[in-house]
Coordinates of C-alpha atoms and ligand atoms in Angstrom, one line a residue:
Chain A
X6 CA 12.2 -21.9 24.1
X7 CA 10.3 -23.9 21.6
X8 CA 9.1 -22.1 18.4
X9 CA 6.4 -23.7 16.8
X10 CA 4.2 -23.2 13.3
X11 CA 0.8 -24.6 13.2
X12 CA -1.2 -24.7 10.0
X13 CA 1.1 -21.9 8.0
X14 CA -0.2 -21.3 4.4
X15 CA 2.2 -18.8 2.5
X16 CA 3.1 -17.2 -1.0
X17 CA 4.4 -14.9 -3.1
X18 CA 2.4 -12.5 -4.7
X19 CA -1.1 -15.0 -4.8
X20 CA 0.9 -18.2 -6.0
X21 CA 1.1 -20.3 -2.6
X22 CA 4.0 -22.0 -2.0
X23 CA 2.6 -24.5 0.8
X24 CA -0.6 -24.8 2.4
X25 CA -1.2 -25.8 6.3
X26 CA 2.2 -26.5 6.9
X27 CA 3.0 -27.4 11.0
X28 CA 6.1 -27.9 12.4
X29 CA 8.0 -26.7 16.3
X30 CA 11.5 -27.4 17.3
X31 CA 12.0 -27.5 20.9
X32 CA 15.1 -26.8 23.1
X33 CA 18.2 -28.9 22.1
X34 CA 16.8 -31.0 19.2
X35 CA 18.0 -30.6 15.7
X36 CA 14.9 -31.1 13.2
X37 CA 15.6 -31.4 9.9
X38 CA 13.5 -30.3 6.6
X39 CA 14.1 -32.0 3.5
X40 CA 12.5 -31.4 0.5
X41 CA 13.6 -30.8 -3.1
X42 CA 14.9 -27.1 -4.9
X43 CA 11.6 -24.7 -4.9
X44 CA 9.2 -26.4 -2.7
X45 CA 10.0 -23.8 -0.2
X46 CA 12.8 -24.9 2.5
X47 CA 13.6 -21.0 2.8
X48 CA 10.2 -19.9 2.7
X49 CA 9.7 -22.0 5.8
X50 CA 12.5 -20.5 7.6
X51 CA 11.9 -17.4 6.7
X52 CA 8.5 -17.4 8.4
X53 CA 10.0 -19.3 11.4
X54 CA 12.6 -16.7 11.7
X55 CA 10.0 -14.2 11.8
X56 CA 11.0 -12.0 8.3
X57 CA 7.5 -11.8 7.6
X58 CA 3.8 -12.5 8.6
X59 CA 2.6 -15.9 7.3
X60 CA -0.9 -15.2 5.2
X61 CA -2.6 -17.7 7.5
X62 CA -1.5 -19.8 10.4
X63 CA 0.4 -18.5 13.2
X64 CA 3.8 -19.0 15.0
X65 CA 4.3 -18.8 18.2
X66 CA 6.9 -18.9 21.1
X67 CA 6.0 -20.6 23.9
X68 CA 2.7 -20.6 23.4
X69 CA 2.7 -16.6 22.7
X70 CA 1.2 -16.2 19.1
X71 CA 4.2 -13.8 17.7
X72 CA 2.1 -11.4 15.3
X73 CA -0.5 -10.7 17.6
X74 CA 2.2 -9.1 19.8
X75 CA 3.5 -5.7 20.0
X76 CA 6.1 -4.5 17.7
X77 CA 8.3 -4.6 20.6
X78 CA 7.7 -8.2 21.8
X79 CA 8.1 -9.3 18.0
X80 CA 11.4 -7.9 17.6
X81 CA 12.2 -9.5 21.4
X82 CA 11.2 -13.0 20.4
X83 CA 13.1 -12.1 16.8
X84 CA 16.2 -11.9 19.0
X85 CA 16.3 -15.0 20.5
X86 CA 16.4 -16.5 17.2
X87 CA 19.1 -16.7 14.9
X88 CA 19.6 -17.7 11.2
X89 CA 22.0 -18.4 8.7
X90 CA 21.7 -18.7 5.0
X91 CA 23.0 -20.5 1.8
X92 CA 25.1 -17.5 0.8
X93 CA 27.9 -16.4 4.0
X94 CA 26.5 -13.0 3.1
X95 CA 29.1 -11.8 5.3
X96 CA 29.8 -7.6 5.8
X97 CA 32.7 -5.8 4.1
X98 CA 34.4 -5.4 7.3
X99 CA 36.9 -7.9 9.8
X100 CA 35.6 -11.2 11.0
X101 CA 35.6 -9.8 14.3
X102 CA 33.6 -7.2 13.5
X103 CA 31.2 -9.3 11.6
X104 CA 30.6 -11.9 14.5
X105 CA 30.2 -9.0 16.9
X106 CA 27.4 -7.6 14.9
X107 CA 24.3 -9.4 16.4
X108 CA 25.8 -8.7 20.1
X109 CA 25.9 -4.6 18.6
X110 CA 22.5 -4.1 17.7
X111 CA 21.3 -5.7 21.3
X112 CA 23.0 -2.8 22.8
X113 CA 21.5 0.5 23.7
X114 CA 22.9 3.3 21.1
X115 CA 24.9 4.8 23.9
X116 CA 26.5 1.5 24.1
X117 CA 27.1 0.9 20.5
X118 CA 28.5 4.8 20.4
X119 CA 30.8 4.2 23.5
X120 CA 31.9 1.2 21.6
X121 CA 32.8 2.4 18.5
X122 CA 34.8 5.4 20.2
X123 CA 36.6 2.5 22.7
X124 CA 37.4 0.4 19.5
X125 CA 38.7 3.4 18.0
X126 CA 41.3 3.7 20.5
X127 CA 42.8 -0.2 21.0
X128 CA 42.0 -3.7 19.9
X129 CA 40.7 -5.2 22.7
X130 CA 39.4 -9.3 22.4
X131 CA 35.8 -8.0 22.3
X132 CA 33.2 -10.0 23.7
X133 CA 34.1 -13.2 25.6
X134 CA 30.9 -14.7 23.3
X135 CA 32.1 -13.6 19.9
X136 CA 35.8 -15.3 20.9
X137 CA 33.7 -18.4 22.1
X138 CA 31.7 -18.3 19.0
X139 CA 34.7 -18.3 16.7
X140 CA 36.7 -20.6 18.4
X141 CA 33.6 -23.4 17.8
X142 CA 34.3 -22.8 14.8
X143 CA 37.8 -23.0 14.5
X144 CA 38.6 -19.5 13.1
X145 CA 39.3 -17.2 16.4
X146 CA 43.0 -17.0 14.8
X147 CA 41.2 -15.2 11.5
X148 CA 39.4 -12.9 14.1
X149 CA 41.5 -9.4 12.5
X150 CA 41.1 -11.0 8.8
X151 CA 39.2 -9.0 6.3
X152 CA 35.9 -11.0 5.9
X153 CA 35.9 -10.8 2.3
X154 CA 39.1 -12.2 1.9
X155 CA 38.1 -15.6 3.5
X156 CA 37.1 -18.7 1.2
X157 CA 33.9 -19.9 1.1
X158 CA 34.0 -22.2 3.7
X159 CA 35.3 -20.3 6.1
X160 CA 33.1 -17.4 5.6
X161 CA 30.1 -20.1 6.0
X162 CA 31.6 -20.9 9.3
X163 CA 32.2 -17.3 9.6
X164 CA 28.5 -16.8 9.3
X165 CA 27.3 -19.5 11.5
X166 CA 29.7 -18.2 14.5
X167 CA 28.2 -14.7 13.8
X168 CA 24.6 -16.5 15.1
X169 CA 26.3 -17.6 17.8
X170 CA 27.9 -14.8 19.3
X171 CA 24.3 -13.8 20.7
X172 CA 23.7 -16.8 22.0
X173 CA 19.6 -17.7 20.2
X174 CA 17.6 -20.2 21.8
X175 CA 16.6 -21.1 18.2
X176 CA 18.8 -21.7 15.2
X177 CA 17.6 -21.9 11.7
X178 CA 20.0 -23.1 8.8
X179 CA 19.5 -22.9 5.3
X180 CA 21.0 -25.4 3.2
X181 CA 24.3 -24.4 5.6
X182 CA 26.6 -26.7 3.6
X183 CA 25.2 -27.2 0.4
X184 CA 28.7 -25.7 -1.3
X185 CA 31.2 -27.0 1.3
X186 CA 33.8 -29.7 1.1
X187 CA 33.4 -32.4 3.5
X188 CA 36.0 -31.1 6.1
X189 CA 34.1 -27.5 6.5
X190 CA 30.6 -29.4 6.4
X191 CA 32.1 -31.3 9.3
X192 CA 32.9 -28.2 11.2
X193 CA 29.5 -27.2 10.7
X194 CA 27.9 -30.2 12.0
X195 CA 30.1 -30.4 14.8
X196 CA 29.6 -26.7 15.9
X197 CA 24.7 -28.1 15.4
X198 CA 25.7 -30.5 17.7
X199 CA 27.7 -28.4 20.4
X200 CA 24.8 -25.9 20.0
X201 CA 22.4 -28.5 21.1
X202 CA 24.3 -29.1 24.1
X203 CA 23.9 -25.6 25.0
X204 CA 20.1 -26.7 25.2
X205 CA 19.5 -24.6 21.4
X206 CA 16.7 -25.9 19.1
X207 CA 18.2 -26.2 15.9
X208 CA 16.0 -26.5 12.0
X209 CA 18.1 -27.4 9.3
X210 CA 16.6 -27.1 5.9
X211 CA 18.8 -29.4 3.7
X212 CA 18.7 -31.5 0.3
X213 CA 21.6 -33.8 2.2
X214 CA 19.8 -36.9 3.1
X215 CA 23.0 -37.9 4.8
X216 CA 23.2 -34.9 6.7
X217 CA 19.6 -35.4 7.5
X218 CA 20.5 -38.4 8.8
X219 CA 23.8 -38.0 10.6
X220 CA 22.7 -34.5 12.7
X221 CA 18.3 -34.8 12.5
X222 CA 16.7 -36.3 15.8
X223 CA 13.8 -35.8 13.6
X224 CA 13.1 -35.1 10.3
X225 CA 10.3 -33.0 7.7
X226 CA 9.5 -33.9 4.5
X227 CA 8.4 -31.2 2.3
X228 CA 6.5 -32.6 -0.6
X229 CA 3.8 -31.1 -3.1
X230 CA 2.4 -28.0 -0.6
X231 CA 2.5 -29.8 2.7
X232 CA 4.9 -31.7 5.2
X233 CA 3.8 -35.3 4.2
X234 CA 6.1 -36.8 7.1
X235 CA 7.2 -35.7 10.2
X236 CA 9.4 -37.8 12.9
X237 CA 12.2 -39.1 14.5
X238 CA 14.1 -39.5 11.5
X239 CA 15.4 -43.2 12.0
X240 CA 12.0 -45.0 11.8
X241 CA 11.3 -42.4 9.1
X242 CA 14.1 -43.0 7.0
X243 CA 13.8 -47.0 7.7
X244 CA 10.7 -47.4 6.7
X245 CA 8.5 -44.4 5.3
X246 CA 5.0 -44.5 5.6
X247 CA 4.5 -42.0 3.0
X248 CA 5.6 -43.5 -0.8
X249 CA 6.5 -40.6 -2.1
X250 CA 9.1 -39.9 1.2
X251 CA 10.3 -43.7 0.2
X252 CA 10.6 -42.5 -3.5
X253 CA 12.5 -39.0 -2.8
X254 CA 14.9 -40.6 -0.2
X255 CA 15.5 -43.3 -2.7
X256 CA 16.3 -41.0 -5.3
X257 CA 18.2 -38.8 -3.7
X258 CA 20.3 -42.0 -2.1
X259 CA 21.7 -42.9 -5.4
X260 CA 24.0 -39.8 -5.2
Chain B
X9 CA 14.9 49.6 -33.7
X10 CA 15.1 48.3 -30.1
X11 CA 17.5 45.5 -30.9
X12 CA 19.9 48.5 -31.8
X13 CA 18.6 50.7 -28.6
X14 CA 19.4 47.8 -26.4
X15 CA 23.5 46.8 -27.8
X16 CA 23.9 50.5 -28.0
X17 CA 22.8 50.7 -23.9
X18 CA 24.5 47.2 -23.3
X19 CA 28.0 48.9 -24.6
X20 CA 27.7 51.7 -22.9
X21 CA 26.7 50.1 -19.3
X22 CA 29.9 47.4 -20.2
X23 CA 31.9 50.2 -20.9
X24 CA 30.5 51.8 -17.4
X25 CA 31.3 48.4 -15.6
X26 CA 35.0 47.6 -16.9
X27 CA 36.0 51.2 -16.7
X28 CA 35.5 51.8 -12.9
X29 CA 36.3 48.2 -12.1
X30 CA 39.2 47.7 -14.0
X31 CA 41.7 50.1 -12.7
X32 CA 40.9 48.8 -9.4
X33 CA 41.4 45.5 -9.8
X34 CA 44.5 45.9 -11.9
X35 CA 46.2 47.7 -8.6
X36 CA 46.3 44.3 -7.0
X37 CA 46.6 41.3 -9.4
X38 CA 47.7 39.1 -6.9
X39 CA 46.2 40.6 -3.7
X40 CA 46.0 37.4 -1.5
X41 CA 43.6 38.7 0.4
X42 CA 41.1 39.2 -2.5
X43 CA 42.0 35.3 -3.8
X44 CA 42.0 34.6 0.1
X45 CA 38.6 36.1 0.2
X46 CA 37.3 34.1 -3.2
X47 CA 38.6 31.1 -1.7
X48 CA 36.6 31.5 1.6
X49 CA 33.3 32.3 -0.2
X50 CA 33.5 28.8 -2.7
X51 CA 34.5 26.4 0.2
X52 CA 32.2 28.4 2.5
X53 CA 28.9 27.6 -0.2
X54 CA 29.3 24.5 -1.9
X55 CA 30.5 22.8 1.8
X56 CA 27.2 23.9 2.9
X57 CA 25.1 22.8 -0.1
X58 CA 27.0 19.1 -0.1
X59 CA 26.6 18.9 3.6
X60 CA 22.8 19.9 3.3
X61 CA 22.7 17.8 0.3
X62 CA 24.4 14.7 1.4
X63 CA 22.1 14.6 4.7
X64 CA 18.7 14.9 2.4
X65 CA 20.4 12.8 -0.2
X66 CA 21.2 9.6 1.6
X67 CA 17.8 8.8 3.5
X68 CA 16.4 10.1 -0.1
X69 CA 18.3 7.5 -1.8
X70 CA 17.6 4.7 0.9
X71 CA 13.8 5.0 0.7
X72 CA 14.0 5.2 -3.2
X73 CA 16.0 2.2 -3.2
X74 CA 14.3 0.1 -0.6
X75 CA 10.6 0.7 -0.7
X76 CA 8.1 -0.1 -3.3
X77 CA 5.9 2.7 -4.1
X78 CA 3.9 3.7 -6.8
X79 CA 5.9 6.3 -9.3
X80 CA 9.0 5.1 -8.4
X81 CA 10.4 4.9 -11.9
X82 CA 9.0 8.6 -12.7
X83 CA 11.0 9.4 -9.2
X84 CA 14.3 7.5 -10.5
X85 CA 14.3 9.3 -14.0
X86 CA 13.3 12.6 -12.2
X87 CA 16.5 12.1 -10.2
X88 CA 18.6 11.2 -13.5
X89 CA 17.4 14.8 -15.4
X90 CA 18.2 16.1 -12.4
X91 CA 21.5 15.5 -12.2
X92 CA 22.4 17.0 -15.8
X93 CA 20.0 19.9 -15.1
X94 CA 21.3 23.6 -16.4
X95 CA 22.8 25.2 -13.8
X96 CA 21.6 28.7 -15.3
X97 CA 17.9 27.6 -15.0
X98 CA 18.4 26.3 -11.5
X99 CA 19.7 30.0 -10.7
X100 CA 16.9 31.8 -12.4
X101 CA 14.3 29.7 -10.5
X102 CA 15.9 30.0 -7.2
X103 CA 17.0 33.4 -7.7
X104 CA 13.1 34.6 -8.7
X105 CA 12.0 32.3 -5.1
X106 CA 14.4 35.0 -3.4
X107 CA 13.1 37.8 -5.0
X108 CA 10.7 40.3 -3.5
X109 CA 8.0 38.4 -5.8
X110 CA 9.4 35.1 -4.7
X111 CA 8.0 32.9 -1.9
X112 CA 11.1 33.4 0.2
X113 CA 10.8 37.2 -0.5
X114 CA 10.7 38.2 3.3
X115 CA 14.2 36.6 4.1
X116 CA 15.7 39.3 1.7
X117 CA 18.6 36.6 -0.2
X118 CA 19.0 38.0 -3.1
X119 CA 22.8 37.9 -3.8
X120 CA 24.0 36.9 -0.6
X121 CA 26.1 33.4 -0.1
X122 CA 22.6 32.0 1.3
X123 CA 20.8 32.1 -1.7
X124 CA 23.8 30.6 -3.5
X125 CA 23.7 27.5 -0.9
X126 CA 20.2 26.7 -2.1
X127 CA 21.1 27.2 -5.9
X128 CA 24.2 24.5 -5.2
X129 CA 22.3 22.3 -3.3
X130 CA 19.6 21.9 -5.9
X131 CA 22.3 21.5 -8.3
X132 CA 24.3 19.1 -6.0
X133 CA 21.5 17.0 -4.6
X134 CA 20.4 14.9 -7.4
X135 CA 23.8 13.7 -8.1
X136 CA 24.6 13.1 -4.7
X137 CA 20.9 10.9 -4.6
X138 CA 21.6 9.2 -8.2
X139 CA 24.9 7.6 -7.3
X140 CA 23.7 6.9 -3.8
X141 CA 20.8 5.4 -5.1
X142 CA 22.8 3.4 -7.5
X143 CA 25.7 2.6 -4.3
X144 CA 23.0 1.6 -2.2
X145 CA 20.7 -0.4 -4.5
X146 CA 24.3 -2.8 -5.3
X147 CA 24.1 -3.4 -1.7
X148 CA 23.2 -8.0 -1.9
X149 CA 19.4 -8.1 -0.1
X150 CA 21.2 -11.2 1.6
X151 CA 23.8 -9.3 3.7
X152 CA 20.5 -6.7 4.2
X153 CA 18.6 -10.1 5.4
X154 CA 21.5 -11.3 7.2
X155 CA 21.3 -8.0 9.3
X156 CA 18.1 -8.4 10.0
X157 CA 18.4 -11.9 10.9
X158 CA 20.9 -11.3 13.7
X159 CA 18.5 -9.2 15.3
X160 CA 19.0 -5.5 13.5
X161 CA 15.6 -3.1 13.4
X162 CA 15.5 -1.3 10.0
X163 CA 17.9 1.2 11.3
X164 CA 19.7 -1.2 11.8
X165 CA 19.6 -2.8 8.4
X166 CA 19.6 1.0 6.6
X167 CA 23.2 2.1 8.4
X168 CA 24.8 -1.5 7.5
X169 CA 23.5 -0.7 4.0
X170 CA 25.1 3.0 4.0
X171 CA 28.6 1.1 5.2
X172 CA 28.4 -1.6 2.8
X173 CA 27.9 1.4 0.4
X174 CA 30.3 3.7 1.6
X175 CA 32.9 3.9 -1.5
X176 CA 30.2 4.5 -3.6
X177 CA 28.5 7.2 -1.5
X178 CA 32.0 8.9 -1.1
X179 CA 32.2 9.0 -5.0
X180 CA 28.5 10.5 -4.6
X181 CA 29.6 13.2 -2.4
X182 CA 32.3 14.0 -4.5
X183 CA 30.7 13.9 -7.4
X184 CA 28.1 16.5 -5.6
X185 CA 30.4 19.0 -4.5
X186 CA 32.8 19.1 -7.7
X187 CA 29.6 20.1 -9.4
X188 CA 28.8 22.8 -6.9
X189 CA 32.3 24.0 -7.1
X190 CA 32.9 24.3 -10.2
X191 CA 29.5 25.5 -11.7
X192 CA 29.0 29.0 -12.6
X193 CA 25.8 29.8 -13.8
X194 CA 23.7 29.7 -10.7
X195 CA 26.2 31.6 -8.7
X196 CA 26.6 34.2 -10.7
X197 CA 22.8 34.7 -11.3
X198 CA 21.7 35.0 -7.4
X199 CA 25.2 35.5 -6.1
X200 CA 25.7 38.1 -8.7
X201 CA 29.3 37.9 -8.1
X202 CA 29.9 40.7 -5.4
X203 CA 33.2 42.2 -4.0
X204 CA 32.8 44.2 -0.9
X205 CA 34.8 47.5 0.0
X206 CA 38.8 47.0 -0.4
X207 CA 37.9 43.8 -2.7
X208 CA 37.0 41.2 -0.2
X209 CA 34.6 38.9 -1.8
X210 CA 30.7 38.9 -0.6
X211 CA 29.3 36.2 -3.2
X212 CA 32.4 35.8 -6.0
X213 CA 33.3 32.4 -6.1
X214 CA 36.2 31.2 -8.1
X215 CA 34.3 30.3 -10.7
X216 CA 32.5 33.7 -11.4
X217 CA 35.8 35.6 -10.4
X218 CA 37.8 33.9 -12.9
X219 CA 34.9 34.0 -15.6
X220 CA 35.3 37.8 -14.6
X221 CA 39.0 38.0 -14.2
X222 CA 39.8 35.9 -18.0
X223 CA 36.6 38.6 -19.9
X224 CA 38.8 41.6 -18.7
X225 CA 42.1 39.7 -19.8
X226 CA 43.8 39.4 -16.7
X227 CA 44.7 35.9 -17.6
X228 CA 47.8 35.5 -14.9
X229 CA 45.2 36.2 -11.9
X230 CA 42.7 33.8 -13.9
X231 CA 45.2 31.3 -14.2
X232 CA 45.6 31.4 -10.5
X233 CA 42.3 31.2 -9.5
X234 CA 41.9 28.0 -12.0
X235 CA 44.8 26.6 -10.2
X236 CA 43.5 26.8 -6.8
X237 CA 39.7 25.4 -8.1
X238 CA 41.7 22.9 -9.5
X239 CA 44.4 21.7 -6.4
X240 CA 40.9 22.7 -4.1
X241 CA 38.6 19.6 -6.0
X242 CA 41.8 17.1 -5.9
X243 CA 42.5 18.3 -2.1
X244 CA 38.8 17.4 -1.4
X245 CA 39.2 14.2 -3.6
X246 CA 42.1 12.7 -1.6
X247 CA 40.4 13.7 1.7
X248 CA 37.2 12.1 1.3
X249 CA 39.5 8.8 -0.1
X250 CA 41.6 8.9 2.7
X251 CA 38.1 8.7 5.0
X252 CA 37.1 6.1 3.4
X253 CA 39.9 3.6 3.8
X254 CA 40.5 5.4 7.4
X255 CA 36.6 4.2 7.9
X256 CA 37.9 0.7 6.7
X257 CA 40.7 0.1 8.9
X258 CA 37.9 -0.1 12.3
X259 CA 35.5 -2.1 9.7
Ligands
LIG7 N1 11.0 -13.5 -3.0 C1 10.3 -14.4 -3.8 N2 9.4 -13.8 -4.6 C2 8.6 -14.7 -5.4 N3 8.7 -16.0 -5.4 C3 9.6 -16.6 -4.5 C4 10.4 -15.8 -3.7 N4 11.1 -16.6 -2.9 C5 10.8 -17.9 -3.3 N5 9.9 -17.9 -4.3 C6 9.3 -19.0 -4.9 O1 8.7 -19.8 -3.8 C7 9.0 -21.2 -4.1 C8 9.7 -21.8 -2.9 O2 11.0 -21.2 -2.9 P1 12.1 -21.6 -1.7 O3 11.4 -21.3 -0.4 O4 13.3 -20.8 -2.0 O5 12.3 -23.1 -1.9 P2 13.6 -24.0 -1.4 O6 14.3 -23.3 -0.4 O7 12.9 -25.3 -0.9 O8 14.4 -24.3 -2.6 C9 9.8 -21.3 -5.4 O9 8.9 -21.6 -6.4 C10 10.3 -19.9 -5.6 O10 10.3 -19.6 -6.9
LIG8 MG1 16.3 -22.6 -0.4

């Protein structure tokens, strides 16, 4: 599916944030938004994974604006997308039972209940897409681990598997790696890059210009209130048309 | 004048009350059906009112916590008085509400385990929201967003809150019902404390039989009865514990 925002102005509380910001991801491309702290990376995502309304501009999947649907249709479309944050943010419960949760709540509340009761009884593997999901990962071995127990990259990886395991068309990231070491980061951008094989549409929001580089086939820079540039991210990242995009990727660069 | 009319009638209707009822009572100390009988009546009441309690208390607590609304603070610190309210005021309203001049007049609950249900669960139902409300409002927004995110409705959202709060709303419900156990105020005021033919408790609790049992100096049967009140709040205690954990092994 291909998600797409088209002139989205947003805020909190009166202050905006940005103003006529556009920006779609279609199936198996990874786009990339950089931007420095505050000028509203999550925000974005937020809106694009359809937490709230936008206060003008619309999103829409395939072409269907999403809040002039029914509740129903909205929550439909909400499904199909899937988002992970900074934080793991994981539940106080097994990894198992955390990377099951988004296949749980698809299910109709006789299912859930006949499922609790089964689980109740004996361990079974679960659902062939939560194994799958942790296995891209690298932590189907952890599956029966308490999820608080886990260190912070793995409960990152943790919480990306858990947006697998229902299988979105669209995946948002925010700032995914920001606090991992180099080895988990890599297990994270391995596991974008599988996804995108699988034909899903991935947005990272990131402050990694490298990462920007190394997984974006194109690239948003978030400057000021607006997306000053937006591209495949080579050219971009070449030969900016935008000053201020040479100026922040320069900046950042000396990292 | 009528100060010394009144302790003058007061003796003499005391005098009334502990004469018929204490040879009675003396000729079974340690009946087990009488302490059998107490027994039944407590657990039978305050289960009720933190039962009833707990079900209005958590969605209570979950709207408080979650939704912004005008008067929310007044609504917070309401809660808060509530939960060190006098127990003997809570009787006297509720026991004038079943009274023949009392709203709930018709239903004829005056004395009876009913009307002690509803004194408990007003006493038990602001504790049991406070320390929900303060479990549930601990609960990080990001593992609430996180929920959402992976496709949960606000149900959804609201039920993984509950489980991420569920130590501290098994504390809540203990807290409720070891103050609906253990108070005696209300109970004795719209309970009025009751034993039936052959001493089989109607509304006497263990609280307002040993209250009754320690004034007429039986101190062995008193004893007793504190014992079991006791052994009876730990018993709950360690149940409610074991739940928990038991809950945590499936998490
Ligand atoms: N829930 C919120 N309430 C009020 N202001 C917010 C909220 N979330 C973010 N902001 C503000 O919006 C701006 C953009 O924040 P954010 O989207 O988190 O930026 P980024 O992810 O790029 O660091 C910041 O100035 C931040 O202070
Ligand atoms: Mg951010």
């Amino acid at each position: 599916m291909t998600l797409s925002a088209t002139e989205l102005c947003h805020g909190y509380d009166g202050d905006p944030v940005f103003d006529g910001v556009s920006l779609s991801v279609t199936p198996g491309e990874v786009v990339t938004i950089i931007g420095p702290s505050g000028v509203g990376k999550s925000t974005l995502l937020r809106l694009l994974a359809l937490f709230d309304a936008p206060d003008d501009g619309t999103i829409t999947v395939d072409g269907v604006d999403v809040w002039a649907a029914s509740d129903q249709r909205r929550l439909e479309y909400r499904r199909r997308i899937g988002m992970v944050f900074q934080e793991a943010s994981l539940f106080d419960a097994s990894v198992r039972r955390n990377v099951e949760y988004g296949v749980r709540v698809r299910q109709s509340w006789a299912d859930r209940l006949r499922t609790a009761l089964s689980s109740l009884s004996r361990r079974g593997n679960g659902d062939s897409n939560v194994v799958e999901a942790l296995e891209t990962v690298g932590l189907h071995e952890r599956a029966d681990r308490d999820a608080t127990s886990l260190s912070g990259g793995q409960a990152q990886r943790v919480a990306f598997a858990r947006a697998l395991a229902y299988e979105p068309d669209v995946l948002l990231l925010d700032e995914p790696t920001s606090d991992l070491d180099p080895r988990n980061t890599a297990v994270i951008e391995d596991a974008v890059l599988a996804a995108t094989e699988r034909d899903i549409g991935v947005v990272v929001a990131t402050h990694d210009m490298h990462q920007a580089e190394r997984i974006g086939d194109r690239v948003a820079v978030l400057l000021g209130n607006e997306i000053i540039e937006v591209g495949p991210t080579e050219p971009i990242f070449e030969s900016p048309s935008d000053d201020r995009t040479r100026k922040f990727i320069d900046g950042e660069l000396i990292y | 004048m009528i100060g010394h009319a009144l302790t003058a009638g007061y003796a003499v209707l005391m005098g009334a009350v502990t004469g018929s009822l204490l040879p009675l009572a003396l000729e079974f100390p340690f009946e087990w059906h009488y302490i059998r009988s107490i027994i039944r009546v407590s657990l039978h009441v305050s289960l009720v009112a933190v039962t009833l309690s707990t079900l209005c208390s958590i969605p209570v607590a979950l709207l408080i916590g979650f939704k912004e609304f005008r008067g929310k603070t007044l609504v917070t610190s309401l809660i808060n008085t509530g939960m060190g309210f006098p127990s003997v005021v809570v009787g006297l309203v509720v026991l004038f509400a079943v009274s023949n001049e009392g709203p709930l007049g018709t239903f004829d609950l005056v004395f009876t385990p009913e009307a002690m249900i509803m004194s408990q669960f007003v006493l038990a139902a602001p504790v049991i929201t406070g320390v929900t409300l303060a479990a549930v409002s601990s609960v990080d927004q990001n593992v609430r967003d996180a929920a959402f995110a992976m496709g949960g409705t606000r149900i959804d959202v609201a039920l993984v809150t509950i489980k991420e709060a569920r130590y501290g709303i098994a504390t809540a419900v203990l807290a409720g019902f070891g103050r609906a156990i253990s108070e005696v105020g209300s109970v004795l005021i719209v309970g009025g404390n009751i034993t039936g033919p052959e001493g089989i408790s109607q509304t006497r609790t263990l609280t307002t039989a040993i209250q009754l049992e320690a004034r007429q100096g039986r101190f062995q049967t008193a004893m007793l009865l504190g014992a079991v009140l006791v052994v009876l709040v730990l018993l709950v205690n360690a149940l409610v514990i074991r739940l928990g954990n038991g809950g945590g092994r499936y998490r």
